[in-house]
Structures are given as C-alpha cells and as structure tokens.
Coordinates of C-alpha atoms and ligand atoms in Angstrom, one line a residue:
X1178 CA -11.2 174.6 167.9
X1179 CA -8.5 172.2 166.5
X1180 CA -7.2 170.8 169.8
X1181 CA -4.1 169.3 168.2
X1182 CA -3.0 172.7 166.8
X1183 CA -3.9 174.4 170.0
X1184 CA -1.8 172.0 172.1
X1185 CA 1.1 172.3 169.7
X1186 CA 1.2 176.1 169.9
X1187 CA 0.8 176.0 173.7
X1188 CA 3.5 173.4 174.3
X1189 CA 6.0 175.2 172.0
X1190 CA 5.5 178.4 173.9
X1191 CA 5.8 176.7 177.3
X1192 CA 9.2 175.1 176.3
X1193 CA 10.5 178.5 175.5
X1194 CA 8.9 180.6 178.3
X1195 CA 8.0 178.3 181.2
X1196 CA 9.7 179.2 184.4
X1197 CA 12.3 177.0 186.0
X1198 CA 10.6 176.2 189.4
X1199 CA 12.1 173.7 191.8
X1200 CA 9.1 171.3 191.7
X1201 CA 9.4 171.3 187.9
X1202 CA 12.8 169.7 188.2
X1203 CA 11.4 166.5 189.7
X1204 CA 8.7 163.9 189.0
X1205 CA 9.0 162.5 192.5
X1206 CA 5.3 162.1 193.5
X1207 CA 6.1 163.0 197.2
X1208 CA 7.9 166.2 196.2
X1209 CA 5.0 167.1 193.9
X1210 CA 2.5 166.4 196.7
X1211 CA 4.5 168.7 199.0
X1212 CA 4.6 171.5 196.4
X1213 CA 0.9 171.3 195.7
X1214 CA 0.0 171.4 199.4
X1215 CA 2.2 174.4 199.8
X1216 CA 0.8 176.2 196.7
X1217 CA -2.8 176.0 198.0
X1218 CA -3.6 179.6 199.0
X1219 CA 0.1 180.7 198.7
X1220 CA 2.0 182.3 195.9
X1221 CA 4.8 180.6 193.9
X1222 CA 7.4 183.2 195.0
X1223 CA 6.5 182.6 198.7
X1224 CA 6.6 178.8 198.4
X1225 CA 9.9 178.4 196.6
X1226 CA 12.2 178.8 199.7
X1227 CA 9.8 176.8 201.9
X1228 CA 9.8 173.9 199.4
X1229 CA 13.5 173.8 199.1
X1230 CA 14.0 173.8 202.9
X1231 CA 11.3 171.2 203.3
X1232 CA 12.8 168.8 200.8
X1233 CA 16.2 169.1 202.4
X1234 CA 14.8 168.4 205.9
X1235 CA 12.1 165.8 204.8
X1236 CA 13.3 164.3 201.5
X1237 CA 10.8 161.4 201.5
X1238 CA 7.4 160.5 202.8
X1239 CA 9.2 158.2 205.3
X1240 CA 11.4 161.0 206.6
X1241 CA 8.3 163.3 207.1
X1242 CA 6.3 160.5 208.7
X1243 CA 9.0 159.9 211.3
X1244 CA 9.2 163.6 212.3
X1245 CA 7.6 165.1 215.4
X1246 CA 4.6 167.3 214.7
X1247 CA 6.3 170.3 216.4
X1248 CA 9.2 170.1 213.9
X1249 CA 6.8 169.8 211.0
X1250 CA 4.8 172.8 212.1
X1251 CA 7.9 174.8 212.9
X1252 CA 9.2 174.3 209.3
X1253 CA 5.8 175.3 207.9
X1254 CA 5.8 178.5 210.0
X1255 CA 5.0 181.6 207.9
X1256 CA 3.1 179.8 205.2
X1257 CA -0.1 179.9 207.3
X1258 CA -3.1 177.6 207.1
X1259 CA -1.4 175.0 209.3
X1260 CA -4.0 172.4 208.6
X1261 CA -2.2 171.8 205.3
X1262 CA 1.0 170.9 207.3
X1263 CA -0.9 168.5 209.5
X1264 CA -2.6 166.9 206.6
X1265 CA 0.7 166.5 204.7
X1266 CA 2.2 164.9 207.8
X1267 CA -0.8 162.5 208.2
X1268 CA -0.7 161.7 204.4
X1269 CA 3.1 160.9 204.7
X1270 CA 2.3 158.5 207.6
X1271 CA -0.4 156.8 205.6
X1272 CA 1.9 156.6 202.5
X1273 CA 4.8 155.1 204.4
X1274 CA 2.8 152.8 206.7
X1275 CA -0.2 151.6 204.7
X1276 CA 1.0 152.1 201.1
X1277 CA 4.7 150.9 201.5
X1278 CA 6.0 154.4 200.6
X1279 CA 4.1 154.6 197.3
X1280 CA 2.1 157.7 196.5
X1281 CA -1.1 156.5 194.8
X1282 CA -1.4 157.0 191.0
X1283 CA -5.2 156.9 190.8
X1284 CA -7.8 159.5 191.7
X1285 CA -9.5 157.5 194.4
X1286 CA -6.3 156.5 196.1
X1287 CA -5.1 160.1 196.2
X1288 CA -8.5 161.4 197.5
X1289 CA -8.2 158.9 200.3
X1290 CA -5.1 160.7 201.6
X1291 CA -5.8 163.3 204.3
X1292 CA -6.3 166.8 203.0
X1293 CA -6.2 165.9 199.3
X1294 CA -9.1 167.4 197.4
X1295 CA -10.1 167.3 193.7
X1296 CA -7.5 169.9 192.7
X1297 CA -4.5 168.3 194.4
X1298 CA -5.4 164.8 193.4
X1299 CA -5.5 165.8 189.7
X1300 CA -2.4 167.9 190.0
X1301 CA -0.4 165.0 191.4
X1302 CA -1.7 162.7 188.6
X1303 CA -0.7 165.3 186.0
X1304 CA 2.7 166.4 187.4
X1305 CA 4.0 163.2 188.9
X1306 CA 2.4 160.6 186.6
X1307 CA 2.0 162.6 183.4
X1308 CA -1.7 161.7 183.2
X1309 CA -3.9 164.0 180.9
X1310 CA -6.5 165.1 183.5
X1311 CA -8.4 168.3 184.2
X1312 CA -6.5 170.3 186.8
X1313 CA -8.6 173.3 187.7
X1314 CA -6.6 176.0 189.4
X1315 CA -7.4 179.7 189.2
X1316 CA -5.1 180.2 186.3
X1317 CA -6.5 177.4 184.2
X1318 CA -10.1 178.4 185.0
X1319 CA -9.4 181.9 183.8
X1320 CA -7.7 180.7 180.6
X1321 CA -10.5 178.3 179.7
X1322 CA -13.3 180.8 180.5
X1323 CA -11.6 183.3 178.1
X1324 CA -10.7 180.8 175.4
X1325 CA -14.4 179.8 175.2
X1326 CA -15.9 183.1 176.3
X1327 CA -17.8 181.4 179.1
X1328 CA -20.3 183.7 180.9
X1329 CA -21.4 181.5 183.8
X1330 CA -19.9 182.4 187.2
X1331 CA -16.9 180.1 187.6
X1332 CA -17.3 180.0 191.4
X1333 CA -20.6 178.2 191.1
X1334 CA -20.9 174.4 190.5
X1335 CA -22.6 175.0 187.2
X1336 CA -20.0 177.5 185.9
X1337 CA -17.1 175.3 187.1
X1338 CA -18.8 172.3 185.4
X1339 CA -18.7 174.2 182.1
X1340 CA -15.1 175.0 182.5
X1341 CA -14.2 171.4 183.3
X1342 CA -16.1 170.1 180.3
X1343 CA -14.3 172.6 177.9
X1344 CA -11.0 171.8 179.4
X1345 CA -11.6 168.1 178.9
X1346 CA -12.2 168.8 175.2
X1347 CA -8.7 170.3 175.0
X1348 CA -6.8 167.5 176.9
X1349 CA -4.3 165.6 174.8
X1350 CA -4.4 161.8 174.7
X1351 CA -1.1 161.7 176.6
X1352 CA 1.5 164.2 178.1
X1353 CA -0.5 165.6 180.9
X1354 CA 2.5 167.1 182.6
X1355 CA 3.4 169.4 179.8
X1356 CA -0.1 170.4 178.8
X1357 CA -1.3 171.2 182.4
X1358 CA 2.0 173.0 183.2
X1359 CA 1.6 175.1 180.0
X1360 CA -2.0 176.0 180.7
X1361 CA -1.1 177.1 184.2
X1362 CA 1.9 179.1 183.0
X1363 CA -0.1 180.8 180.3
X1364 CA -2.6 182.0 183.0
X1365 CA 0.3 183.1 185.3
X1366 CA 2.4 184.9 182.7
X1367 CA 0.2 186.0 179.7
X1368 CA -3.5 185.4 180.3
X1369 CA -3.4 187.1 183.6
X1370 CA -6.2 188.3 185.9
X1371 CA -7.3 191.8 184.9
X1372 CA -5.7 192.8 181.6
X1373 CA -4.2 189.9 179.6
X1374 CA -1.3 190.3 177.2
X1375 CA -3.3 189.0 174.2
X1376 CA -0.7 190.4 171.7
X1377 CA 1.9 188.0 173.2
X1378 CA -0.5 185.1 173.5
X1379 CA 0.6 181.9 171.7
X1380 CA -3.0 180.7 171.3
X1381 CA -4.8 183.9 170.4
X1382 CA -6.0 182.5 167.1
X1383 CA -8.0 180.0 169.1
X1384 CA -9.5 182.4 171.6
X1385 CA -13.2 183.4 171.5
X1386 CA -13.0 186.1 174.3
X1387 CA -14.6 189.4 173.2
X1388 CA -13.8 191.2 176.5
X1389 CA -11.2 189.0 178.1
X1390 CA -10.5 191.6 180.9
X1391 CA -14.1 191.0 182.1
X1392 CA -13.6 187.2 182.4
X1393 CA -13.9 185.0 184.3
X1394 CA -17.3 186.1 185.8
X1395 CA -17.7 185.5 189.5
X1396 CA -20.8 185.3 191.7
X1397 CA -21.4 188.4 193.9
X1398 CA -19.2 188.2 197.0
X1399 CA -20.4 187.4 200.5
X1400 CA -19.9 190.4 202.8
X1401 CA -16.7 190.4 205.0
X1402 CA -17.4 190.5 208.7
X1403 CA -15.2 192.6 211.0
X1404 CA -14.2 191.2 214.4
X1405 CA -11.8 192.2 217.2
X1406 CA -9.6 189.7 219.1
X1407 CA -8.0 190.6 222.4
X1408 CA -4.8 188.9 223.6
X1409 CA -2.7 189.2 226.7
X1410 CA 1.0 190.2 226.9
X1411 CA 2.4 188.7 230.1
X1412 CA 6.2 189.3 230.2
X1413 CA 8.4 188.5 233.2
X1414 CA 11.5 190.3 231.9
X1415 CA 12.8 187.2 230.1
X1416 CA 9.9 185.2 228.7
X1417 CA 6.5 185.7 227.3
X1418 CA 3.5 183.7 228.3
X1419 CA 1.8 181.7 225.5
X1420 CA -1.2 179.4 225.4
X1421 CA -1.4 176.2 223.3
X1422 CA -4.6 176.4 221.2
X1423 CA -7.1 173.5 221.0
X1424 CA -9.4 175.4 218.7
X1425 CA -9.7 173.9 215.2
X1426 CA -8.1 176.8 213.4
X1427 CA -4.8 176.8 215.3
X1428 CA -4.8 173.5 217.1
X1429 CA -1.4 172.7 218.7
X1430 CA 0.0 176.2 218.0
X1431 CA 1.2 178.5 220.7
X1432 CA -0.6 181.9 220.7
X1433 CA -0.8 184.8 223.1
X1434 CA -3.5 184.0 225.7
X1435 CA -6.9 185.3 224.9
X1436 CA -8.1 188.2 227.0
X1437 CA -11.7 188.3 228.2
X1438 CA -13.7 191.4 229.2
X1439 CA -12.4 195.0 229.4
X1440 CA -8.7 195.4 228.5
X1441 CA -6.6 196.8 231.4
X1442 CA -4.9 199.6 229.3
X1443 CA -4.4 200.7 225.8
X1444 CA -3.0 198.1 223.3
X1445 CA 0.7 197.4 223.3
X1446 CA 0.3 196.2 219.7
X1447 CA -2.5 196.2 217.2
X1448 CA -2.7 194.6 213.7
X1449 CA -5.2 193.2 211.3
X1450 CA -5.4 190.0 209.4
X1451 CA -7.9 188.2 207.2
X1452 CA -9.4 184.7 207.4
X1453 CA -12.2 183.3 205.3
X1454 CA -14.8 186.1 205.1
X1455 CA -13.5 187.9 208.2
X1456 CA -11.2 190.9 208.8
X1457 CA -9.8 190.5 212.3
X1458 CA -8.3 193.2 214.4
X1459 CA -5.9 191.7 216.9
X1460 CA -5.2 193.9 220.0
X1461 CA -2.5 192.9 222.5
X1462 CA -2.7 194.3 226.0
X1463 CA -0.1 194.2 228.8
X1464 CA -1.4 192.4 231.8
X1465 CA -0.5 189.9 234.5
X1466 CA -0.8 186.2 234.7
X1467 CA -3.1 186.4 237.7
X1468 CA -5.6 188.6 235.8
X1469 CA -6.1 185.9 233.1
X1470 CA -9.2 183.8 233.1
X1471 CA -8.6 180.1 233.9
X1472 CA -8.3 177.9 230.8
X1473 CA -8.1 174.2 230.1
X1474 CA -5.4 175.0 227.4
X1475 CA -1.8 174.7 228.7
X1476 CA 0.2 177.9 229.2
X1477 CA 3.9 178.2 229.2
X1478 CA 6.4 181.1 229.3
X1479 CA 8.9 181.1 226.4
X1480 CA 12.2 182.9 226.1
X1481 CA 13.0 184.9 223.0
X1482 CA 15.3 182.1 221.8
X1483 CA 12.6 179.4 222.4
X1484 CA 10.1 181.5 220.4
X1485 CA 12.1 180.8 217.3
X1486 CA 11.6 177.1 217.4
X1487 CA 7.9 176.8 218.2
X1488 CA 4.9 177.0 215.9
X1489 CA 3.0 180.3 216.5
X1490 CA 0.1 181.5 214.2
X1491 CA 1.5 184.3 211.9
X1492 CA -0.7 187.1 213.3
X1493 CA 0.4 186.3 216.9
X1494 CA 4.0 186.1 215.8
X1495 CA 3.7 189.5 214.1
X1496 CA 2.1 190.9 217.3
X1497 CA 4.9 189.5 219.5
X1498 CA 7.5 191.0 217.2
X1499 CA 5.7 194.4 217.4
X1500 CA 5.6 194.4 221.2
X1501 CA 9.2 193.3 221.4
X1502 CA 10.3 195.9 218.9
X1503 CA 8.5 198.6 220.9
X1504 CA 10.1 197.3 224.1
X1505 CA 13.6 197.5 222.7
X1506 CA 13.1 200.7 220.8
X1507 CA 11.9 202.5 224.0
X1508 CA 14.0 200.6 226.5
X1509 CA 10.9 199.5 228.5
X1510 CA 11.4 196.6 230.9
X1511 CA 7.7 195.6 231.1
Ligands
SF4_2695 S1 -5.9 185.7 173.5 FE1 -5.9 186.9 175.4 S2 -7.7 186.2 176.5 FE2 -7.4 184.7 174.9 S3 -6.2 183.1 175.9 FE3 -4.7 184.5 175.0 S4 -4.2 186.0 176.6 FE4 -6.0 184.9 177.2

C-alpha cells in the first residue's frame, strides 16, 4: 500500500466529513486528557454534555486539583466507572503540584499519571501534541484489521500486536492529530462494526478485506455470570438512608445499604445492570434501620434535595428513582 496516497485520501475525506466535536476545537492537553478519560467506555454522544459542563466548572488542571472530591464525583455522576473521575482528579493534582501545570508530552511521563494506560497516553500525544503515534481504539483496530484483512483475534496480545505493526506502517512522519482523528472517524462513520459502507469509503482502493463484515475477529467470549444484589429501602417520610461504600468499585459513593439474609417482603424496585462479565439484578426491599446488619461503613439519611448533590452509583440512583416514582404514583407514605 502506498501510505502517502492512503493518507492523502483519508485526510481529504476527514476535512470534509469529520464531525465538529467540542474536544476537536482545542489542543489544550488538559482538555484532551479530560475528553479521553470520559470517552473510555462511554459513547461520544453521552460524553459531549459532560465534557462541556466539566470544562466550564474545571477549566484547568489547577481548578480540578483544588476541587473537593465530592464535587468532582458529583459532576461525573451518570458517566459511570467512577474510578476514571478519581484518577483524573489525582492526575490533575500531580500535574499542578509536581509538573508545574504542564501535561507531559512524552509517553513515559503520561503513563506515570494515575489511570493513564497505553491508549490514553498515545491519544494525548496525538491530539494535544500532534505526534504521529499508534492510537488503538476500537474504531482504529477495526479499520486496520479490515484494511489488511487480518485474521488473528484482535483481543489477544498477538492479534493486537499485528494491528499495531500495520498501523505503524501507515503513520505519517508528522501530523498525528489529523491522521489519528481521521482513522477514528472512518471507523465511526463508514467502516462501522457489522456492515461497513464500503461504497462510500475514501480508502477502498487500498483495502484488502474480502469479507469486511466478518472482521475484526475476536476470541470466544468468557461466559457472563448472573448475580443478585439485595439493598434496603429505609425511608422516614422525608429522607432515605444511604451507606458510603468502601468497596473498590464504588469507594466514596453513597449507595442503598446492602441487605443480608432473607428479604422482609417483595421488592419495592428491581432492575438489572452489567459490570465486567457480570449481569447483576438489584432488588430493593423496604425495611427498617434496626433490622440492618451493623456495618463499619458510615450511614446517613438524605432528603430528596440532598440526593441531587451527592455521588450515587448509577444503578442505585435508578433504583431510588423507581421507588420514589412508585411512592408518588401510588400516594404511599412508607
Ligand atoms: S473499504 Fe470497507 S472495509 Fe475497507 S476500510 Fe473502507 S469501509 Fe472499511
């Protein structure tokens, strides 16, 4: 493949068709870092309003570093995977205290920030500092696997190594920002998962895929486990009792207190949510404070108004909303 011609076609297409996204209007490394942390495991459409609110509230690493953790988590609420918010907060502190407010430009420096893995480090180098480096997100992996008709599973080290090697062959000598953005955009808009729009593809003359809809190949999936979580609804007429988690997944967040043993009555709310390789059914049962098991985690009752400003894991917030909706719909005072 002639990489110069390939890059020329790709960039020309991107200039005409690339989406106007808020993090594409800036090269501020802090803003890029924020967007990349938010975009991990979350869609572009969901991230846009969060990114805009965040940048208004915390426009610099210094502003974020000076904020209380509860304010940071509260603004993150709804994006899920709160560890990203904590890591971003810790990274901002390190940048503003140890690095005099400068986001590192080099791979090692970026990897030394909390929560920055290979992908995010490379993305910041490309988008903030215009470095031509391999940024391997799901879109880029799919495009490369198809362009080169790669048959190794891309979720194995060997398969991903092949993708990286092929991508490195395509990288331009300079202009990482535009090249990487264009590859990602091609994957998002044309070379999509499932059935790609090959007729509209600006680089189809360079593509070796025979059955692109079957690529990329993935290793067989691990089975999803099912699990049930019981939680308590303790309501005194004005406030609901919550418990501050110390468990790794939700550390610092206020959740409905866990319920041990047999539930006292049928669930007041039930919903399901997914975490890595698990499908969890959350059942919320009405009970009293006295019937809860003792816990080292702090408990506190919050009024409806207070619930709006504290960080609550999304499934528990949804469960609270369900019980409250039911309470108001049926006029119950429990
Ligand atoms: S020709 Fe089709 S499969 Fe190949 S890169 Fe373009 S959209 Fe993807």
